[in-house]
Amino acid sequence: MQLIPQDHPATLEPDCTRIATHLAQQGWYVCPNFLDAETVKALRQQMFQAWQAGQFRHAGIGRGDSFKIRPQIRNDQVMWLDQASATESLASYFAALEDLRTSINRQLYLGLFDYEAHYAVYPPGSFYKKHLDQFRGTGLRTITTTFYLNDNWLPEHGGQLRLYTNPIVPTEFIDIPPAAGTLATFLSAEFLHEVLPAKRERLSITGWFRRREP
């Protein structure tokens, strides 16, 4: 186990080239301070407003006819995001992710063509059991991104993203604290991961870069 530190030096702009390079080398990367603190704060406030307004729905597993609510596997709540009606801060987030998409395509030749994302709230006690981020029978989701909005997150709050970094050795993993401004990225089809139980509300934007339909 390796614990990702939270005291990484701040960067004012996302280093998309660095993220893409690490994705090419090891298939995952954790980038603290991906966006500035004011944008993170604005996103957190907007997310709370939507949460309090009842705009979130219970997350499930599968898609289409196989979609099911399975609280024994995951019990977070989500709100899907629409880029066309994004607020200024959310538009800044999508613009940064577009820069990242371009950089990944330039270095990894993955043919990523779009990005889908949702807000995710894990109420106290919530979790998501170990899984892969691809639906059965389709490989469109290629790169997973999770951007955290949690201010003053402490280790005792739990809620870490546990990323299993070696498919051959299942005991090798890293625990990524969901600290505000951190962006975790990894290859969707290769890395099992889970969200450990959170002891306070845990907020994030989870998304996927996708390939085109064959």
PDB file of C-alpha atoms in Angstrom:
ATOM      1  CA  MET A   1       0.000   0.000   0.000  1.00  0.00           C
ATOM      2  CA  GLN A   2       1.144   3.518  -0.813  1.00  0.00           C
ATOM      3  CA  LEU A   3      -0.595   6.593   0.574  1.00  0.00           C
ATOM      4  CA  ILE A   4      -0.802   9.590  -1.742  1.00  0.00           C
ATOM      5  CA  PRO A   5       0.433  12.693   0.135  1.00  0.00           C
ATOM      6  CA  GLN A   6      -1.761  15.786   0.348  1.00  0.00           C
ATOM      7  CA  ASP A   7       1.071  18.346   0.566  1.00  0.00           C
ATOM      8  CA  HIS A   8       2.063  18.312  -3.105  1.00  0.00           C
ATOM      9  CA  PRO A   9       3.281  21.735  -4.318  1.00  0.00           C
ATOM     10  CA  ALA A  10       0.484  23.804  -5.820  1.00  0.00           C
ATOM     11  CA  THR A  11       0.295  24.467  -9.542  1.00  0.00           C
ATOM     12  CA  LEU A  12      -1.816  27.294 -10.912  1.00  0.00           C
ATOM     13  CA  GLU A  13      -2.797  25.480 -14.112  1.00  0.00           C
ATOM     14  CA  PRO A  14      -3.411  21.810 -14.882  1.00  0.00           C
ATOM     15  CA  ASP A  15      -0.296  20.056 -16.162  1.00  0.00           C
ATOM     16  CA  CYS A  16      -2.027  17.985 -18.813  1.00  0.00           C
ATOM     17  CA  THR A  17       1.205  16.857 -20.429  1.00  0.00           C
ATOM     18  CA  ARG A  18       2.456  15.465 -17.111  1.00  0.00           C
ATOM     19  CA  ILE A  19      -0.812  13.607 -16.497  1.00  0.00           C
ATOM     20  CA  ALA A  20      -0.801  12.125 -20.000  1.00  0.00           C
ATOM     21  CA  THR A  21       2.844  11.050 -19.622  1.00  0.00           C
ATOM     22  CA  HIS A  22       2.115   9.156 -16.401  1.00  0.00           C
ATOM     23  CA  LEU A  23      -0.973   7.556 -17.927  1.00  0.00           C
ATOM     24  CA  ALA A  24       1.252   6.273 -20.735  1.00  0.00           C
ATOM     25  CA  GLN A  25       3.891   5.000 -18.309  1.00  0.00           C
ATOM     26  CA  GLN A  26       1.837   3.419 -15.532  1.00  0.00           C
ATOM     27  CA  GLY A  27      -1.825   3.808 -16.474  1.00  0.00           C
ATOM     28  CA  TRP A  28      -2.801   6.100 -13.590  1.00  0.00           C
ATOM     29  CA  TYR A  29      -1.868   9.410 -12.005  1.00  0.00           C
ATOM     30  CA  VAL A  30      -2.930  11.629  -9.097  1.00  0.00           C
ATOM     31  CA  CYS A  31      -2.618  15.399  -9.587  1.00  0.00           C
ATOM     32  CA  PRO A  32      -3.230  17.647  -6.548  1.00  0.00           C
ATOM     33  CA  ASN A  33      -4.273  21.257  -7.131  1.00  0.00           C
ATOM     34  CA  PHE A  34      -5.600  20.575 -10.626  1.00  0.00           C
ATOM     35  CA  LEU A  35      -7.717  23.753 -10.526  1.00  0.00           C
ATOM     36  CA  ASP A  36      -7.439  26.930  -8.467  1.00  0.00           C
ATOM     37  CA  ALA A  37      -9.032  27.106  -5.015  1.00  0.00           C
ATOM     38  CA  GLU A  38     -11.701  29.658  -6.013  1.00  0.00           C
ATOM     39  CA  THR A  39     -13.003  27.447  -8.819  1.00  0.00           C
ATOM     40  CA  VAL A  40     -13.056  24.437  -6.487  1.00  0.00           C
ATOM     41  CA  LYS A  41     -14.972  26.453  -3.890  1.00  0.00           C
ATOM     42  CA  ALA A  42     -17.523  27.618  -6.469  1.00  0.00           C
ATOM     43  CA  LEU A  43     -18.035  24.056  -7.724  1.00  0.00           C
ATOM     44  CA  ARG A  44     -18.520  22.823  -4.163  1.00  0.00           C
ATOM     45  CA  GLN A  45     -21.128  25.512  -3.434  1.00  0.00           C
ATOM     46  CA  GLN A  46     -23.034  24.782  -6.650  1.00  0.00           C
ATOM     47  CA  MET A  47     -22.983  21.084  -5.913  1.00  0.00           C
ATOM     48  CA  PHE A  48     -24.384  21.632  -2.396  1.00  0.00           C
ATOM     49  CA  GLN A  49     -27.149  23.824  -3.803  1.00  0.00           C
ATOM     50  CA  ALA A  50     -28.159  21.114  -6.276  1.00  0.00           C
ATOM     51  CA  TRP A  51     -27.967  18.492  -3.514  1.00  0.00           C
ATOM     52  CA  GLN A  52     -30.175  20.537  -1.184  1.00  0.00           C
ATOM     53  CA  ALA A  53     -32.616  21.171  -4.045  1.00  0.00           C
ATOM     54  CA  GLY A  54     -33.144  17.419  -4.467  1.00  0.00           C
ATOM     55  CA  GLN A  55     -31.590  17.183  -7.936  1.00  0.00           C
ATOM     56  CA  PHE A  56     -29.571  14.024  -7.173  1.00  0.00           C
ATOM     57  CA  ARG A  57     -30.676  10.432  -7.737  1.00  0.00           C
ATOM     58  CA  HIS A  58     -29.518   7.124  -6.281  1.00  0.00           C
ATOM     59  CA  ALA A  59     -26.676   5.687  -8.353  1.00  0.00           C
ATOM     60  CA  GLY A  60     -26.926   2.169  -9.739  1.00  0.00           C
ATOM     61  CA  ILE A  61     -24.921  -0.400 -11.667  1.00  0.00           C
ATOM     62  CA  GLY A  62     -25.268  -1.511 -15.277  1.00  0.00           C
ATOM     63  CA  ARG A  63     -27.052   0.365 -18.031  1.00  0.00           C
ATOM     64  CA  GLY A  64     -30.222   0.155 -20.067  1.00  0.00           C
ATOM     65  CA  ASP A  65     -32.381  -2.834 -19.170  1.00  0.00           C
ATOM     66  CA  SER A  66     -29.667  -4.167 -16.838  1.00  0.00           C
ATOM     67  CA  PHE A  67     -29.572  -1.000 -14.698  1.00  0.00           C
ATOM     68  CA  LYS A  68     -30.263  -1.760 -11.026  1.00  0.00           C
ATOM     69  CA  ILE A  69     -30.078   0.064  -7.715  1.00  0.00           C
ATOM     70  CA  ARG A  70     -27.820  -2.123  -5.559  1.00  0.00           C
ATOM     71  CA  PRO A  71     -27.117  -0.329  -2.247  1.00  0.00           C
ATOM     72  CA  GLN A  72     -25.062  -3.280  -1.010  1.00  0.00           C
ATOM     73  CA  ILE A  73     -22.589  -2.482  -3.821  1.00  0.00           C
ATOM     74  CA  ARG A  74     -22.833   1.314  -4.034  1.00  0.00           C
ATOM     75  CA  ASN A  75     -24.967   3.824  -2.191  1.00  0.00           C
ATOM     76  CA  ASP A  76     -23.856   7.198  -3.494  1.00  0.00           C
ATOM     77  CA  GLN A  77     -26.122   9.676  -5.259  1.00  0.00           C
ATOM     78  CA  VAL A  78     -25.380  11.399  -8.572  1.00  0.00           C
ATOM     79  CA  MET A  79     -26.422  14.258 -10.815  1.00  0.00           C
ATOM     80  CA  TRP A  80     -25.375  14.106 -14.473  1.00  0.00           C
ATOM     81  CA  LEU A  81     -23.858  17.288 -15.892  1.00  0.00           C
ATOM     82  CA  ASP A  82     -24.707  19.094 -19.122  1.00  0.00           C
ATOM     83  CA  GLN A  83     -21.855  21.062 -20.675  1.00  0.00           C
ATOM     84  CA  ALA A  84     -24.269  23.165 -22.734  1.00  0.00           C
ATOM     85  CA  SER A  85     -25.809  24.732 -19.607  1.00  0.00           C
ATOM     86  CA  ALA A  86     -22.687  24.816 -17.429  1.00  0.00           C
ATOM     87  CA  THR A  87     -22.037  27.656 -14.988  1.00  0.00           C
ATOM     88  CA  GLU A  88     -18.817  29.657 -15.269  1.00  0.00           C
ATOM     89  CA  SER A  89     -16.919  27.465 -12.795  1.00  0.00           C
ATOM     90  CA  LEU A  90     -18.223  24.237 -14.310  1.00  0.00           C
ATOM     91  CA  ALA A  91     -17.307  25.530 -17.772  1.00  0.00           C
ATOM     92  CA  SER A  92     -13.771  26.121 -16.454  1.00  0.00           C
ATOM     93  CA  TYR A  93     -13.665  22.507 -15.296  1.00  0.00           C
ATOM     94  CA  PHE A  94     -14.865  21.201 -18.661  1.00  0.00           C
ATOM     95  CA  ALA A  95     -12.335  23.414 -20.472  1.00  0.00           C
ATOM     96  CA  ALA A  96      -9.507  21.975 -18.370  1.00  0.00           C
ATOM     97  CA  LEU A  97     -10.701  18.447 -19.115  1.00  0.00           C
ATOM     98  CA  GLU A  98     -10.834  19.268 -22.818  1.00  0.00           C
ATOM     99  CA  ASP A  99      -7.176  20.347 -22.624  1.00  0.00           C
ATOM    100  CA  LEU A 100      -6.425  17.050 -20.904  1.00  0.00           C
ATOM    101  CA  ARG A 101      -8.297  15.070 -23.585  1.00  0.00           C
ATOM    102  CA  THR A 102      -6.255  16.772 -26.300  1.00  0.00           C
ATOM    103  CA  SER A 103      -3.000  16.064 -24.485  1.00  0.00           C
ATOM    104  CA  ILE A 104      -3.861  12.391 -23.914  1.00  0.00           C
ATOM    105  CA  ASN A 105      -4.778  11.920 -27.571  1.00  0.00           C
ATOM    106  CA  ARG A 106      -1.565  13.600 -28.641  1.00  0.00           C
ATOM    107  CA  GLN A 107       0.613  11.307 -26.499  1.00  0.00           C
ATOM    108  CA  LEU A 108      -1.339   8.048 -26.278  1.00  0.00           C
ATOM    109  CA  TYR A 109      -3.289   8.008 -29.599  1.00  0.00           C
ATOM    110  CA  LEU A 110      -6.425   6.761 -27.852  1.00  0.00           C
ATOM    111  CA  GLY A 111      -8.939   8.482 -30.106  1.00  0.00           C
ATOM    112  CA  LEU A 112     -10.877  10.004 -27.201  1.00  0.00           C
ATOM    113  CA  PHE A 113     -13.703  12.076 -28.642  1.00  0.00           C
ATOM    114  CA  ASP A 114     -15.984  13.135 -25.769  1.00  0.00           C
ATOM    115  CA  TYR A 115     -16.382  13.396 -22.012  1.00  0.00           C
ATOM    116  CA  GLU A 116     -19.317  12.551 -19.767  1.00  0.00           C
ATOM    117  CA  ALA A 117     -19.463  13.412 -16.074  1.00  0.00           C
ATOM    118  CA  HIS A 118     -21.660  13.644 -13.001  1.00  0.00           C
ATOM    119  CA  TYR A 119     -21.552  15.086  -9.533  1.00  0.00           C
ATOM    120  CA  ALA A 120     -21.365  12.354  -6.882  1.00  0.00           C
ATOM    121  CA  VAL A 121     -22.271  12.689  -3.210  1.00  0.00           C
ATOM    122  CA  TYR A 122     -21.398   9.980  -0.698  1.00  0.00           C
ATOM    123  CA  PRO A 123     -23.417  10.616   2.469  1.00  0.00           C
ATOM    124  CA  PRO A 124     -21.783   9.496   5.743  1.00  0.00           C
ATOM    125  CA  GLY A 125     -21.372   5.709   5.732  1.00  0.00           C
ATOM    126  CA  SER A 126     -21.558   5.419   1.933  1.00  0.00           C
ATOM    127  CA  PHE A 127     -19.176   3.340  -0.174  1.00  0.00           C
ATOM    128  CA  TYR A 128     -18.689   1.706  -3.581  1.00  0.00           C
ATOM    129  CA  LYS A 129     -17.384  -1.861  -3.700  1.00  0.00           C
ATOM    130  CA  LYS A 130     -14.495  -2.942  -5.936  1.00  0.00           C
ATOM    131  CA  HIS A 131     -15.303  -2.642  -9.656  1.00  0.00           C
ATOM    132  CA  LEU A 132     -14.132  -1.661 -13.131  1.00  0.00           C
ATOM    133  CA  ASP A 133     -15.465   1.405 -14.929  1.00  0.00           C
ATOM    134  CA  GLN A 134     -16.635  -0.297 -18.108  1.00  0.00           C
ATOM    135  CA  PHE A 135     -20.029  -1.689 -18.912  1.00  0.00           C
ATOM    136  CA  ARG A 136     -20.141  -5.314 -19.967  1.00  0.00           C
ATOM    137  CA  GLY A 137     -19.926  -5.692 -23.731  1.00  0.00           C
ATOM    138  CA  THR A 138     -18.647  -2.190 -24.479  1.00  0.00           C
ATOM    139  CA  GLY A 139     -15.262  -0.500 -24.227  1.00  0.00           C
ATOM    140  CA  LEU A 140     -16.238   3.110 -24.866  1.00  0.00           C
ATOM    141  CA  ARG A 141     -15.175   4.414 -21.447  1.00  0.00           C
ATOM    142  CA  THR A 142     -11.407   4.645 -21.716  1.00  0.00           C
ATOM    143  CA  ILE A 143     -10.028   7.059 -19.088  1.00  0.00           C
ATOM    144  CA  THR A 144     -11.684   7.607 -15.696  1.00  0.00           C
ATOM    145  CA  THR A 145     -11.326  10.970 -13.955  1.00  0.00           C
ATOM    146  CA  THR A 146     -12.371  11.864 -10.420  1.00  0.00           C
ATOM    147  CA  PHE A 147     -12.038  15.447  -9.208  1.00  0.00           C
ATOM    148  CA  TYR A 148     -12.543  16.085  -5.488  1.00  0.00           C
ATOM    149  CA  LEU A 149     -14.250  19.084  -3.886  1.00  0.00           C
ATOM    150  CA  ASN A 150     -13.892  18.267  -0.167  1.00  0.00           C
ATOM    151  CA  ASP A 151     -12.485  21.058   1.957  1.00  0.00           C
ATOM    152  CA  ASN A 152     -10.393  20.231   5.062  1.00  0.00           C
ATOM    153  CA  TRP A 153     -10.549  16.460   4.515  1.00  0.00           C
ATOM    154  CA  LEU A 154      -8.752  14.498   7.247  1.00  0.00           C
ATOM    155  CA  PRO A 155      -7.568  10.837   7.198  1.00  0.00           C
ATOM    156  CA  GLU A 156     -10.114   9.922   9.877  1.00  0.00           C
ATOM    157  CA  HIS A 157     -12.912  10.988   7.521  1.00  0.00           C
ATOM    158  CA  GLY A 158     -12.271   7.887   5.369  1.00  0.00           C
ATOM    159  CA  GLY A 159     -13.714   7.955   1.858  1.00  0.00           C
ATOM    160  CA  GLN A 160     -10.408   7.224   0.116  1.00  0.00           C
ATOM    161  CA  LEU A 161     -10.349   5.982  -3.458  1.00  0.00           C
ATOM    162  CA  ARG A 162      -8.535   2.642  -3.268  1.00  0.00           C
ATOM    163  CA  LEU A 163      -6.916   1.987  -6.642  1.00  0.00           C
ATOM    164  CA  TYR A 164      -5.521  -1.512  -7.248  1.00  0.00           C
ATOM    165  CA  THR A 165      -2.394  -0.741  -9.240  1.00  0.00           C
ATOM    166  CA  ASN A 166      -1.183  -4.244 -10.154  1.00  0.00           C
ATOM    167  CA  PRO A 167      -3.643  -6.602 -11.909  1.00  0.00           C
ATOM    168  CA  ILE A 168      -1.286  -9.517 -11.193  1.00  0.00           C
ATOM    169  CA  VAL A 169      -0.800  -8.766  -7.478  1.00  0.00           C
ATOM    170  CA  PRO A 170      -4.263  -7.967  -6.032  1.00  0.00           C
ATOM    171  CA  THR A 171      -2.829  -6.798  -2.700  1.00  0.00           C
ATOM    172  CA  GLU A 172      -1.023  -3.835  -4.274  1.00  0.00           C
ATOM    173  CA  PHE A 173      -3.002  -0.615  -4.081  1.00  0.00           C
ATOM    174  CA  ILE A 174      -2.840   3.074  -3.316  1.00  0.00           C
ATOM    175  CA  ASP A 175      -5.297   5.017  -1.165  1.00  0.00           C
ATOM    176  CA  ILE A 176      -6.105   8.443  -2.592  1.00  0.00           C
ATOM    177  CA  PRO A 177      -7.588  10.957  -0.125  1.00  0.00           C
ATOM    178  CA  PRO A 178     -10.515  12.893  -1.637  1.00  0.00           C
ATOM    179  CA  ALA A 179      -8.934  16.261  -0.860  1.00  0.00           C
ATOM    180  CA  ALA A 180     -10.228  19.385  -2.595  1.00  0.00           C
ATOM    181  CA  GLY A 181      -8.554  20.079  -5.934  1.00  0.00           C
ATOM    182  CA  THR A 182      -7.127  16.582  -6.461  1.00  0.00           C
ATOM    183  CA  LEU A 183      -7.700  14.904  -9.827  1.00  0.00           C
ATOM    184  CA  ALA A 184      -7.260  11.125 -10.047  1.00  0.00           C
ATOM    185  CA  THR A 185      -7.033   9.579 -13.526  1.00  0.00           C
ATOM    186  CA  PHE A 186      -6.638   5.963 -14.661  1.00  0.00           C
ATOM    187  CA  LEU A 187      -7.361   3.553 -17.510  1.00  0.00           C
ATOM    188  CA  SER A 188     -10.973   2.503 -17.043  1.00  0.00           C
ATOM    189  CA  ALA A 189     -10.641  -1.079 -18.283  1.00  0.00           C
ATOM    190  CA  GLU A 190      -7.477  -1.989 -16.385  1.00  0.00           C
ATOM    191  CA  PHE A 191      -7.706  -0.836 -12.789  1.00  0.00           C
ATOM    192  CA  LEU A 192     -10.098  -2.198 -10.208  1.00  0.00           C
ATOM    193  CA  HIS A 193     -10.973   0.381  -7.570  1.00  0.00           C
ATOM    194  CA  GLU A 194     -13.359   1.065  -4.728  1.00  0.00           C
ATOM    195  CA  VAL A 195     -14.503   3.941  -2.522  1.00  0.00           C
ATOM    196  CA  LEU A 196     -13.950   3.260   1.164  1.00  0.00           C
ATOM    197  CA  PRO A 197     -16.741   4.220   3.594  1.00  0.00           C
ATOM    198  CA  ALA A 198     -16.877   7.957   4.228  1.00  0.00           C
ATOM    199  CA  LYS A 199     -17.597   9.431   7.655  1.00  0.00           C
ATOM    200  CA  ARG A 200     -18.710  12.827   6.300  1.00  0.00           C
ATOM    201  CA  GLU A 201     -20.280  13.934   3.046  1.00  0.00           C
ATOM    202  CA  ARG A 202     -17.837  13.238   0.227  1.00  0.00           C
ATOM    203  CA  LEU A 203     -18.149  15.340  -2.940  1.00  0.00           C
ATOM    204  CA  SER A 204     -16.622  14.742  -6.352  1.00  0.00           C
ATOM    205  CA  ILE A 205     -17.030  15.099 -10.099  1.00  0.00           C
ATOM    206  CA  THR A 206     -16.567  11.706 -11.721  1.00  0.00           C
ATOM    207  CA  GLY A 207     -16.208  11.436 -15.474  1.00  0.00           C
ATOM    208  CA  TRP A 208     -15.013   9.354 -18.402  1.00  0.00           C
ATOM    209  CA  PHE A 209     -13.231  10.115 -21.640  1.00  0.00           C
ATOM    210  CA  ARG A 210     -14.804   7.887 -24.282  1.00  0.00           C
ATOM    211  CA  ARG A 211     -13.957   6.446 -27.669  1.00  0.00           C
ATOM    212  CA  ARG A 212     -16.429   6.504 -30.540  1.00  0.00           C
ATOM    213  CA  GLU A 213     -18.878   3.694 -31.165  1.00  0.00           C
ATOM    214  CA  PRO A 214     -17.254   1.133 -33.520  1.00  0.00           C
TER     215      PRO A 214
END
